[in-house]
mmCIF file of C-alpha atoms in Angstrom:
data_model
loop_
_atom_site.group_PDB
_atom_site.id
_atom_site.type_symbol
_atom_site.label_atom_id
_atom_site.label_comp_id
_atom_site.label_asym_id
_atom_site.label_seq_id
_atom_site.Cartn_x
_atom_site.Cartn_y
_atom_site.Cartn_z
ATOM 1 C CA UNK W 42 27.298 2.635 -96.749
ATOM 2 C CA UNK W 43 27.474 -0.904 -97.911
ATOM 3 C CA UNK W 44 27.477 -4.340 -97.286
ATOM 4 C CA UNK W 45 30.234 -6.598 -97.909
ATOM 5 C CA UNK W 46 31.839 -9.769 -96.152
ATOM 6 C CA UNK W 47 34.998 -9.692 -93.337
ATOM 7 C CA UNK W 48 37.389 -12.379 -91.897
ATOM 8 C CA UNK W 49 36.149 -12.285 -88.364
ATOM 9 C CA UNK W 50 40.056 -12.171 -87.513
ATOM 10 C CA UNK W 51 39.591 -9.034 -89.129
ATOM 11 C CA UNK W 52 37.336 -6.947 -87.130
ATOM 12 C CA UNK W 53 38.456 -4.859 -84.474
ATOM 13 C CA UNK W 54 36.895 -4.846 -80.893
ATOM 14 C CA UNK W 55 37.904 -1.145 -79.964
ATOM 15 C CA UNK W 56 34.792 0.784 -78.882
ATOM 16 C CA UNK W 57 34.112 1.236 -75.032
ATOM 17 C CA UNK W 58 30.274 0.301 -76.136
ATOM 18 C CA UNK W 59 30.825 -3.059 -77.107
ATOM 19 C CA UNK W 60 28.945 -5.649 -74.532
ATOM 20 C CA UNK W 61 30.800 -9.198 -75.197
ATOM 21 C CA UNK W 62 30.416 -10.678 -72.450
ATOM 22 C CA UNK W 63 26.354 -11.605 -72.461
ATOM 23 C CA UNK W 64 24.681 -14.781 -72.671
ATOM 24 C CA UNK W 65 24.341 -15.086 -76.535
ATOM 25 C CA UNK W 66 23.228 -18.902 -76.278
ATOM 26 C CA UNK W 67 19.927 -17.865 -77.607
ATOM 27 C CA UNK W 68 21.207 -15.628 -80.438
ATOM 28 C CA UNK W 69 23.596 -18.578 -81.024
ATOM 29 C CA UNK W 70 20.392 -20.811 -81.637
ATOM 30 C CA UNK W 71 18.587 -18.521 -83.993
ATOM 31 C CA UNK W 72 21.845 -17.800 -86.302
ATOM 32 C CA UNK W 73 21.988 -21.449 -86.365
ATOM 33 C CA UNK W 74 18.861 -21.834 -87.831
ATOM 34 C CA UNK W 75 17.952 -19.166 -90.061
ATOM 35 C CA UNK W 76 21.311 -17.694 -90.158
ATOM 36 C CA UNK W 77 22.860 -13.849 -89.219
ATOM 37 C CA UNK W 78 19.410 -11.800 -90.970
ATOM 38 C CA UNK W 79 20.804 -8.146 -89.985
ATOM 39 C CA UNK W 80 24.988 -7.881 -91.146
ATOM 40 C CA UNK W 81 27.386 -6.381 -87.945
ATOM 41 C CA UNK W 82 28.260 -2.575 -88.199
ATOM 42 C CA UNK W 83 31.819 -1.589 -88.883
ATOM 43 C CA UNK W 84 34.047 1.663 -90.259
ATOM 44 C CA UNK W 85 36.184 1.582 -93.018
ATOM 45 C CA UNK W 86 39.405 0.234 -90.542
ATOM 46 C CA UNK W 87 37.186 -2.976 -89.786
ATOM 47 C CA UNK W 88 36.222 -1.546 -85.909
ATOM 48 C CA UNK W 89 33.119 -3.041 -84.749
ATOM 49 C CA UNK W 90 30.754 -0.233 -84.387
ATOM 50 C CA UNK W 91 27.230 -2.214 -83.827
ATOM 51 C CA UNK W 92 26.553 -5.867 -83.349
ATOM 52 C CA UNK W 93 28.551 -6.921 -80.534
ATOM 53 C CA UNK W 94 26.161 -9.820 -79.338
ATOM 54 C CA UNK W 95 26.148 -11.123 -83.047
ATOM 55 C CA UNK W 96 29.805 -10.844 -83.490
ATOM 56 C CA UNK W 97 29.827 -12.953 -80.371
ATOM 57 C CA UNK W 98 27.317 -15.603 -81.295
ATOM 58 C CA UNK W 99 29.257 -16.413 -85.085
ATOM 59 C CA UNK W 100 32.459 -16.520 -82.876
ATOM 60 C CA UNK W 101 31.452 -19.229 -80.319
ATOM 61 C CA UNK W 102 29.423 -20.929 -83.360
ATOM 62 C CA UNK W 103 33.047 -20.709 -85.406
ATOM 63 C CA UNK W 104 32.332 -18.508 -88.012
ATOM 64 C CA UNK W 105 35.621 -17.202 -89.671
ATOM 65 C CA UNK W 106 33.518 -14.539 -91.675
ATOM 66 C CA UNK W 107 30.602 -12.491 -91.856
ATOM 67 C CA UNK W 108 28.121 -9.780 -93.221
ATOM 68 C CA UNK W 109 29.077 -6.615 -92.141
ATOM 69 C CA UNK W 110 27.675 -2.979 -92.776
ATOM 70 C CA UNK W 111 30.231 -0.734 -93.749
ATOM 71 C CA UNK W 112 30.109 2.862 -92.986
ATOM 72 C CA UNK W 113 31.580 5.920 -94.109
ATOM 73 C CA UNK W 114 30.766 8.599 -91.228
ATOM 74 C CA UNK W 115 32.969 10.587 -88.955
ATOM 75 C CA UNK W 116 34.075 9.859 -85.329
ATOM 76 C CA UNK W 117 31.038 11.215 -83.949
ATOM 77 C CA UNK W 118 28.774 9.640 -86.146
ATOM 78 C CA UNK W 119 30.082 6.480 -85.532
ATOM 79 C CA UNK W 120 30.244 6.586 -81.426
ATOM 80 C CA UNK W 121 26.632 7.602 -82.024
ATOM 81 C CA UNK W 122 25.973 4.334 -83.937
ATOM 82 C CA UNK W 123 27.592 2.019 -81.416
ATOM 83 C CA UNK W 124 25.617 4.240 -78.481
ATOM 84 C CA UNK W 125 22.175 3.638 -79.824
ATOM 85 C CA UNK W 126 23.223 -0.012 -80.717
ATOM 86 C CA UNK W 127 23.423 -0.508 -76.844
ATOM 87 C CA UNK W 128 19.990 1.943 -75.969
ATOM 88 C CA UNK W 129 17.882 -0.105 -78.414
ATOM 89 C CA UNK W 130 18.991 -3.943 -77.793
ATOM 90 C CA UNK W 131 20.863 -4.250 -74.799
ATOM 91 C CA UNK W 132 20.229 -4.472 -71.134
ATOM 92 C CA UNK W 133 21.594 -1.634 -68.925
ATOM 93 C CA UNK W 134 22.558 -0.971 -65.486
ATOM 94 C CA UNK W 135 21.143 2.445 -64.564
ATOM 95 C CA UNK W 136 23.941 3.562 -64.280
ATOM 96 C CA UNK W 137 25.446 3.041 -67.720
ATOM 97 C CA UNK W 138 22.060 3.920 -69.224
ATOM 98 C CA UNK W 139 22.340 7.459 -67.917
ATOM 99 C CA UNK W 140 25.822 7.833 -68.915
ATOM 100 C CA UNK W 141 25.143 6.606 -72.441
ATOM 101 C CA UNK W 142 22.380 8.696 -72.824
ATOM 102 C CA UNK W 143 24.490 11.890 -71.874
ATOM 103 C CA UNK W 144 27.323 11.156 -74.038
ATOM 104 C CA UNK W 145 24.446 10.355 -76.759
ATOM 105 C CA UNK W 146 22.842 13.335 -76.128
ATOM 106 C CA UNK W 147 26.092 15.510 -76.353
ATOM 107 C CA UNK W 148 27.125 13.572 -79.801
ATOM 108 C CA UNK W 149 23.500 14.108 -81.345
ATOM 109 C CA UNK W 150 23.284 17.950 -80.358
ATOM 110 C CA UNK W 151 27.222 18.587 -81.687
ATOM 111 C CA UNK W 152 25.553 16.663 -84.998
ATOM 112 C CA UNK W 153 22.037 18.372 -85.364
ATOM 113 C CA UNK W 154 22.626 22.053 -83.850
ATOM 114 C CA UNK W 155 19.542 22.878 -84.960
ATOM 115 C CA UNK W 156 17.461 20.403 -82.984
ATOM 116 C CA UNK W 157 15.784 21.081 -79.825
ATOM 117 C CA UNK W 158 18.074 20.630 -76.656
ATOM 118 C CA UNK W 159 17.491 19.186 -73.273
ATOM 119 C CA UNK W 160 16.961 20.803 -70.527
ATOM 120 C CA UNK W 161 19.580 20.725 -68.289
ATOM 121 C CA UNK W 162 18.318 22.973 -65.926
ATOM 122 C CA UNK W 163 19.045 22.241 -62.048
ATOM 123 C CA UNK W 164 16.479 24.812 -60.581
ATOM 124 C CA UNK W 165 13.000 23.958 -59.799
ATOM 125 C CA UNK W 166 10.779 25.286 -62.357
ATOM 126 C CA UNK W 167 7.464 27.804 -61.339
ATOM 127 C CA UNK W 168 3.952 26.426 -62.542
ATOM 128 C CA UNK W 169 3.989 28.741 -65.111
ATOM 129 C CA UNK W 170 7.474 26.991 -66.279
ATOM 130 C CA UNK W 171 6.394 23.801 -65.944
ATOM 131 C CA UNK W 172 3.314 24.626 -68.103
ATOM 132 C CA UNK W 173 5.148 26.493 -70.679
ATOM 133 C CA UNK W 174 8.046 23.311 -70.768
ATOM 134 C CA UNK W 175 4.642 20.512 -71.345
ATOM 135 C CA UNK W 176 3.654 23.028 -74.296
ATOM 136 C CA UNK W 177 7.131 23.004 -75.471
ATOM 137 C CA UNK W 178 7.486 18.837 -75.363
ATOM 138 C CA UNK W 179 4.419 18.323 -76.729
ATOM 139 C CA UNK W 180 5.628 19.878 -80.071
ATOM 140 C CA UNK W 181 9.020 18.260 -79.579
ATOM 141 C CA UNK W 182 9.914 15.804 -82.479
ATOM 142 C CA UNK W 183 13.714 16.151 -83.040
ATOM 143 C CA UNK W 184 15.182 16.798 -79.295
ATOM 144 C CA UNK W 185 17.715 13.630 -78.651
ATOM 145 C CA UNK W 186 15.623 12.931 -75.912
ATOM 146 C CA UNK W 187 12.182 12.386 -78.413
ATOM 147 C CA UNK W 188 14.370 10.455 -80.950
ATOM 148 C CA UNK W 189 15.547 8.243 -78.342
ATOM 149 C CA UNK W 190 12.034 7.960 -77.015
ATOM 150 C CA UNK W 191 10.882 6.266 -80.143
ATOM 151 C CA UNK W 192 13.828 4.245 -80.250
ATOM 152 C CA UNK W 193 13.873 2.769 -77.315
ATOM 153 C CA UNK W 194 10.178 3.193 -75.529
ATOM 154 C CA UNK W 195 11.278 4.924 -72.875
ATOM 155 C CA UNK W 196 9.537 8.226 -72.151
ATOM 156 C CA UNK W 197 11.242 11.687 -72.698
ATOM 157 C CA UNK W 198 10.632 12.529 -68.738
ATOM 158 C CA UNK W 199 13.117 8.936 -68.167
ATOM 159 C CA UNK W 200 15.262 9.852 -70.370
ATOM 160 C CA UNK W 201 15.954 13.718 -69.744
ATOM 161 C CA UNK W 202 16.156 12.595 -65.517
ATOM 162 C CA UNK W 203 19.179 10.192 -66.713
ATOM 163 C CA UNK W 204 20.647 12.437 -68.280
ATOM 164 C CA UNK W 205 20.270 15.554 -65.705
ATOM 165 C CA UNK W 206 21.550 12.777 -63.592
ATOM 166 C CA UNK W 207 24.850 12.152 -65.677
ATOM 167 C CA UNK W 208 25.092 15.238 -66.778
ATOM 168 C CA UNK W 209 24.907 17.095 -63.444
ATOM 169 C CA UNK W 210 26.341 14.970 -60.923
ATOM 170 C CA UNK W 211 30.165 15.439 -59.329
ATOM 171 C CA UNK W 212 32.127 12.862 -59.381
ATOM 172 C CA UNK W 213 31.508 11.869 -55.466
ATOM 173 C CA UNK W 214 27.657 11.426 -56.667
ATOM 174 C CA UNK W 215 28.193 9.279 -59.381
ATOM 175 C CA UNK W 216 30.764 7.028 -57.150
ATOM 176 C CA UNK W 217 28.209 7.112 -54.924
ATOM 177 C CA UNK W 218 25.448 5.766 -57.194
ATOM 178 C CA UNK W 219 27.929 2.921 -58.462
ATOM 179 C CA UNK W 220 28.315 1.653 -54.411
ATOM 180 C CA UNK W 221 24.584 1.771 -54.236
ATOM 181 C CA UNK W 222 25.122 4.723 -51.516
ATOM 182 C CA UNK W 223 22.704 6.915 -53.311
ATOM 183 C CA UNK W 224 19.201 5.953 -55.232
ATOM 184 C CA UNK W 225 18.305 7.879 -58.109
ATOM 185 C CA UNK W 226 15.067 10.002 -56.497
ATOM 186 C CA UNK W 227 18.094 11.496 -54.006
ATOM 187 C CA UNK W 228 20.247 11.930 -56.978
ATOM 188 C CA UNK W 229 17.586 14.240 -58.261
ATOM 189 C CA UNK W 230 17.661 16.334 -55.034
ATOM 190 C CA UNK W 231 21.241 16.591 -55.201
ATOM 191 C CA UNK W 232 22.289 17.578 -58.392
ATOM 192 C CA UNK W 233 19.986 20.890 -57.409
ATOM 193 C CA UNK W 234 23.437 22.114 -55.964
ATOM 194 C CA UNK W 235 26.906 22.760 -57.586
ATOM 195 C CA UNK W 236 29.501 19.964 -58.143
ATOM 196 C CA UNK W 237 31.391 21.033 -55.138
ATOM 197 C CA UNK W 238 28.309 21.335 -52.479
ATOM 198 C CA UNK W 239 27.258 18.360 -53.778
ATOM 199 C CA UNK W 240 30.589 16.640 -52.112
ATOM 200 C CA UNK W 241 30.209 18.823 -49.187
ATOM 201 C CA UNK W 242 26.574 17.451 -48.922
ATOM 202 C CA UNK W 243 26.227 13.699 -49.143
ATOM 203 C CA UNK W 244 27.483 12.927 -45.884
ATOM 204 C CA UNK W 245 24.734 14.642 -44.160
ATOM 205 C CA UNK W 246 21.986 12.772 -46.316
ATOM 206 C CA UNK W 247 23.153 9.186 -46.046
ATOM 207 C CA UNK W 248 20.508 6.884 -44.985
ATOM 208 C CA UNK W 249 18.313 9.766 -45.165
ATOM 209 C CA UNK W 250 14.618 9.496 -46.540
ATOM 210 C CA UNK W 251 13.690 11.064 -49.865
ATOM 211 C CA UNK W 252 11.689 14.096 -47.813
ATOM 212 C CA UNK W 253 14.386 14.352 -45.554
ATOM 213 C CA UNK W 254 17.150 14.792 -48.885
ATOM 214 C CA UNK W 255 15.067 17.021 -50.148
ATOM 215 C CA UNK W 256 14.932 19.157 -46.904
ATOM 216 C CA UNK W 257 18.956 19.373 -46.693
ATOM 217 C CA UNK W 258 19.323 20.103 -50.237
ATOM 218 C CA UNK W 259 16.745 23.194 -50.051
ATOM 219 C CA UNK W 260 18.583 24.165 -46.836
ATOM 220 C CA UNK W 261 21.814 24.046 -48.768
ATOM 221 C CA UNK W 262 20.115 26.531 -51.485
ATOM 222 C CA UNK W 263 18.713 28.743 -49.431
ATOM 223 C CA UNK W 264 21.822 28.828 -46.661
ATOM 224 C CA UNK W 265 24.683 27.252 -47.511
ATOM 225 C CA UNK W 266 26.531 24.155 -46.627
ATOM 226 C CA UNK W 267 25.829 25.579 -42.913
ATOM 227 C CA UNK W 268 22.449 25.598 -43.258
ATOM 228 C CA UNK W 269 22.523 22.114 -44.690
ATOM 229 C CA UNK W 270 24.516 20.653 -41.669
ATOM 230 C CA UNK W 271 21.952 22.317 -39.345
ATOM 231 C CA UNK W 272 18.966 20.646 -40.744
ATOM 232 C CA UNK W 273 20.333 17.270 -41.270
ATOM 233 C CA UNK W 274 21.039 17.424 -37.434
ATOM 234 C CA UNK W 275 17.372 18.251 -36.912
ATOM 235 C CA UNK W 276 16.526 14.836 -38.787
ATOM 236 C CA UNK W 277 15.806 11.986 -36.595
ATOM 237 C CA UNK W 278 17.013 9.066 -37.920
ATOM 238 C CA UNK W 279 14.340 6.628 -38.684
ATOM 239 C CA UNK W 280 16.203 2.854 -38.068
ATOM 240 C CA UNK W 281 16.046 0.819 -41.122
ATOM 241 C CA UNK W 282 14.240 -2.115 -39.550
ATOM 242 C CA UNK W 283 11.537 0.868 -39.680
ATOM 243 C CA UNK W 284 11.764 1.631 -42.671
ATOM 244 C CA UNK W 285 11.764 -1.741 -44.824
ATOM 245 C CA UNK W 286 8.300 -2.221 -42.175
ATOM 246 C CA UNK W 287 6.378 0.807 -43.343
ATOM 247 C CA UNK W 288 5.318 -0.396 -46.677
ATOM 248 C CA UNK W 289 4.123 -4.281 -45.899
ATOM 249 C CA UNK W 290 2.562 -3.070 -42.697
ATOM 250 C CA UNK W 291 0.488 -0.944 -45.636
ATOM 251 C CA UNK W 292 -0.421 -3.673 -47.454
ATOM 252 C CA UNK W 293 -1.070 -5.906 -44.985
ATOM 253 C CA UNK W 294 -3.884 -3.030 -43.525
ATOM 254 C CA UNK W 295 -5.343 -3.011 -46.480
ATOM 255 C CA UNK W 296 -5.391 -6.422 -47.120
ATOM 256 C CA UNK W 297 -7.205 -7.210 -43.504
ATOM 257 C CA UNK W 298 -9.199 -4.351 -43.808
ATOM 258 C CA UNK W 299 -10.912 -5.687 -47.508
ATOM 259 C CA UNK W 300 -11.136 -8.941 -45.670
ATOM 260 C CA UNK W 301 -13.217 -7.836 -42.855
ATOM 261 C CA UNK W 302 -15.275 -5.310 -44.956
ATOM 262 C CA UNK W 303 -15.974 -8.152 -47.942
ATOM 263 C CA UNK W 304 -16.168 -10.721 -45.049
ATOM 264 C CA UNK W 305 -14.181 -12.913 -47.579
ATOM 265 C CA UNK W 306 -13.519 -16.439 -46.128
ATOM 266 C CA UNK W 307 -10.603 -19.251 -46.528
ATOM 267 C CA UNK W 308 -10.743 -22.824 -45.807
ATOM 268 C CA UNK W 309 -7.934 -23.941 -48.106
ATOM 269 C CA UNK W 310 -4.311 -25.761 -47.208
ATOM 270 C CA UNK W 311 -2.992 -22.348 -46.669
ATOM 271 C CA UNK W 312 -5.328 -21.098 -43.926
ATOM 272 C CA UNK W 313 -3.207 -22.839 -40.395
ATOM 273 C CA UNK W 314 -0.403 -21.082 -41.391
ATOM 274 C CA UNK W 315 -2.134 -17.760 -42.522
ATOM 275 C CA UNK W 316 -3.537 -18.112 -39.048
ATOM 276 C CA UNK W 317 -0.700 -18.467 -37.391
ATOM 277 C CA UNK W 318 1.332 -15.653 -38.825
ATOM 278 C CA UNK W 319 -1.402 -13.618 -38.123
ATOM 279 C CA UNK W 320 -1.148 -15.166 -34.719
ATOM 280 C CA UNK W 321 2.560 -14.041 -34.173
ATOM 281 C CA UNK W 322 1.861 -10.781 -35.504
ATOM 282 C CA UNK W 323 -1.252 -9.971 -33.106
ATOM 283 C CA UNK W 324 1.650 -11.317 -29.956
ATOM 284 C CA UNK W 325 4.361 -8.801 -31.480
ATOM 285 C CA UNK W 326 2.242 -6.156 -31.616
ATOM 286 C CA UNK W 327 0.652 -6.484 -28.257
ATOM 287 C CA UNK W 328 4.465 -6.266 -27.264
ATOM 288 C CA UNK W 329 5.563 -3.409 -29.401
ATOM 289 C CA UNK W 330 2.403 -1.174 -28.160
ATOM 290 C CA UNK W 331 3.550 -2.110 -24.546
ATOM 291 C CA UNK W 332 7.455 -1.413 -25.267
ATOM 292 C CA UNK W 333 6.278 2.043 -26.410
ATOM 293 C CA UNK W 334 3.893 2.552 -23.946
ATOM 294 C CA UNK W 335 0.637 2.863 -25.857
ATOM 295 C CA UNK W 336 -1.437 -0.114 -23.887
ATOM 296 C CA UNK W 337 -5.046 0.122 -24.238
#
């Protein structure tokens, strides 16, 4: 490995991991005033490995060269390098940060065969697993998933779900995640099953709730696709109007019941149209309680 200088005409922009197309006006500002402090990674043929957002910034500033890292490694080696260029600095979709962190995963376990793997497990582990995996993490220092960890700051427990998640999903799941169909907590219940029940299953949990995914995946365990249909008919639906009001009518409990208890008190600009929210609410519930007959 060293460090040398390159035509920027030079440098090849081959590797599916390069991100060119952020806002670099920042970067741009700080190369302008204290110049490009860490040098671009490339391989011997001049592709960029690591440094995308820099190459970007000396481009738009009209650099024609720059400091580059050279390395000598092999095709895995260098995939990793341009992988954990994008874990540690830049922004990811969840979507691309679980499929990075598979393919990294894959690439650092083919390199260090001798390091602790992930667990890529599907079935729900027994106390006594669970306990014996803690033990096991606790003393884990070279897994990809602990490297990664101290990387990045993500936990191990993020980073080995995203990769269960790439790793495990079919290829109707992971469309599914990209069309925002499916969230990642009923990703988790699905990728219990094989690739092809997994297919089989997804219509019968859409728009389900988390408990309710859970409940068709454990039928479709225990009984088959079958079994899965017959318990997703058993679901009643809960309308999404419902379901975006369970969580603020929460808060808003707990706010009004603090109130009352701490007999807190507002005469501020705000308090006519606190009032009168409150106001609307107290009519719309009056009306509710009466549309579904509980009157008191």
């Amino acid at each position: 490995m060293h460090v040398t200088t390159a035509k920027l005409a030079e440098i090849k922009l081959t590797s599916q991991y390069l991100r060119l197309d952020t806002d670099v006006s920042a970067l741009k500002k700080s190369v302008e005033s204290v110049g490009l402090i860490h040098p671009v990674t490339v391989n011997q043929d001049r592709e960029l490995l690591a440094g995308a957002r820099r190459f970007q910034a000396v481009r738009e500033l009209g650099w024609e060269e720059l400091p580059v890292q050279v390395v000598d490694r092999d095709s895995l080696a260098q995939e990793l390098i341009s992988i954990d260029e994008n874990l540690v600095r830049s922004p990811l979709g969840p979507i691309e940060l679980e499929r990075y962190l598979n393919r990294g995963r894959e690439i650092y376990e083919a390199l260090h065969p001798d390091a602790n793997k992930v667990d890529l497990s599907a079935d729900e582990p027994t106390a006594e697993q669970k306990l014996e995996r803690r033990e096991q993490e606790a003393q884990d220092e070279d897994s990809f998933a602990a490297v990664t960890a101290q990387k990045t700051g993500l936990s191990k427990a993020v980073i080995q779900g995203a990769i269960k998640r790439d790793a495990l999903a079919s290829d109707e799941v992971k469309r599914a995640r990209s069309e925002g169909e499916l969230n990642a907590t009923a990703t988790n219940e699905v990728i219990k099953l094989d690739r092809e029940t997994q297919a089989k299953v997804l219509p019968l949990i859409a728009g389900k709730t988390a408990a309710e995914t859970r409940r068709i995946v454990a039928a479709a365990r225990a009984g088959g696709l079958d079994a899965a249909v017959e318990e997703s008919e058993q679901v009643v639906p809960l309308p999404r109007e419902y379901r975006e009001m369970l969580a603020p009518v929460k808060r808003v409990n707990k706010s009004i019941s603090r109130i009352l208890i701490e007999e807190l008190r507002y005469e501020g600009p705000q308090q006519r149209k606190i009032n009168n929210e409150l106001m609307t609410l107290k009519n719309n519930l009056v009306q509710y309680f009466r549309m579904v007959g509980i009157e008191k």
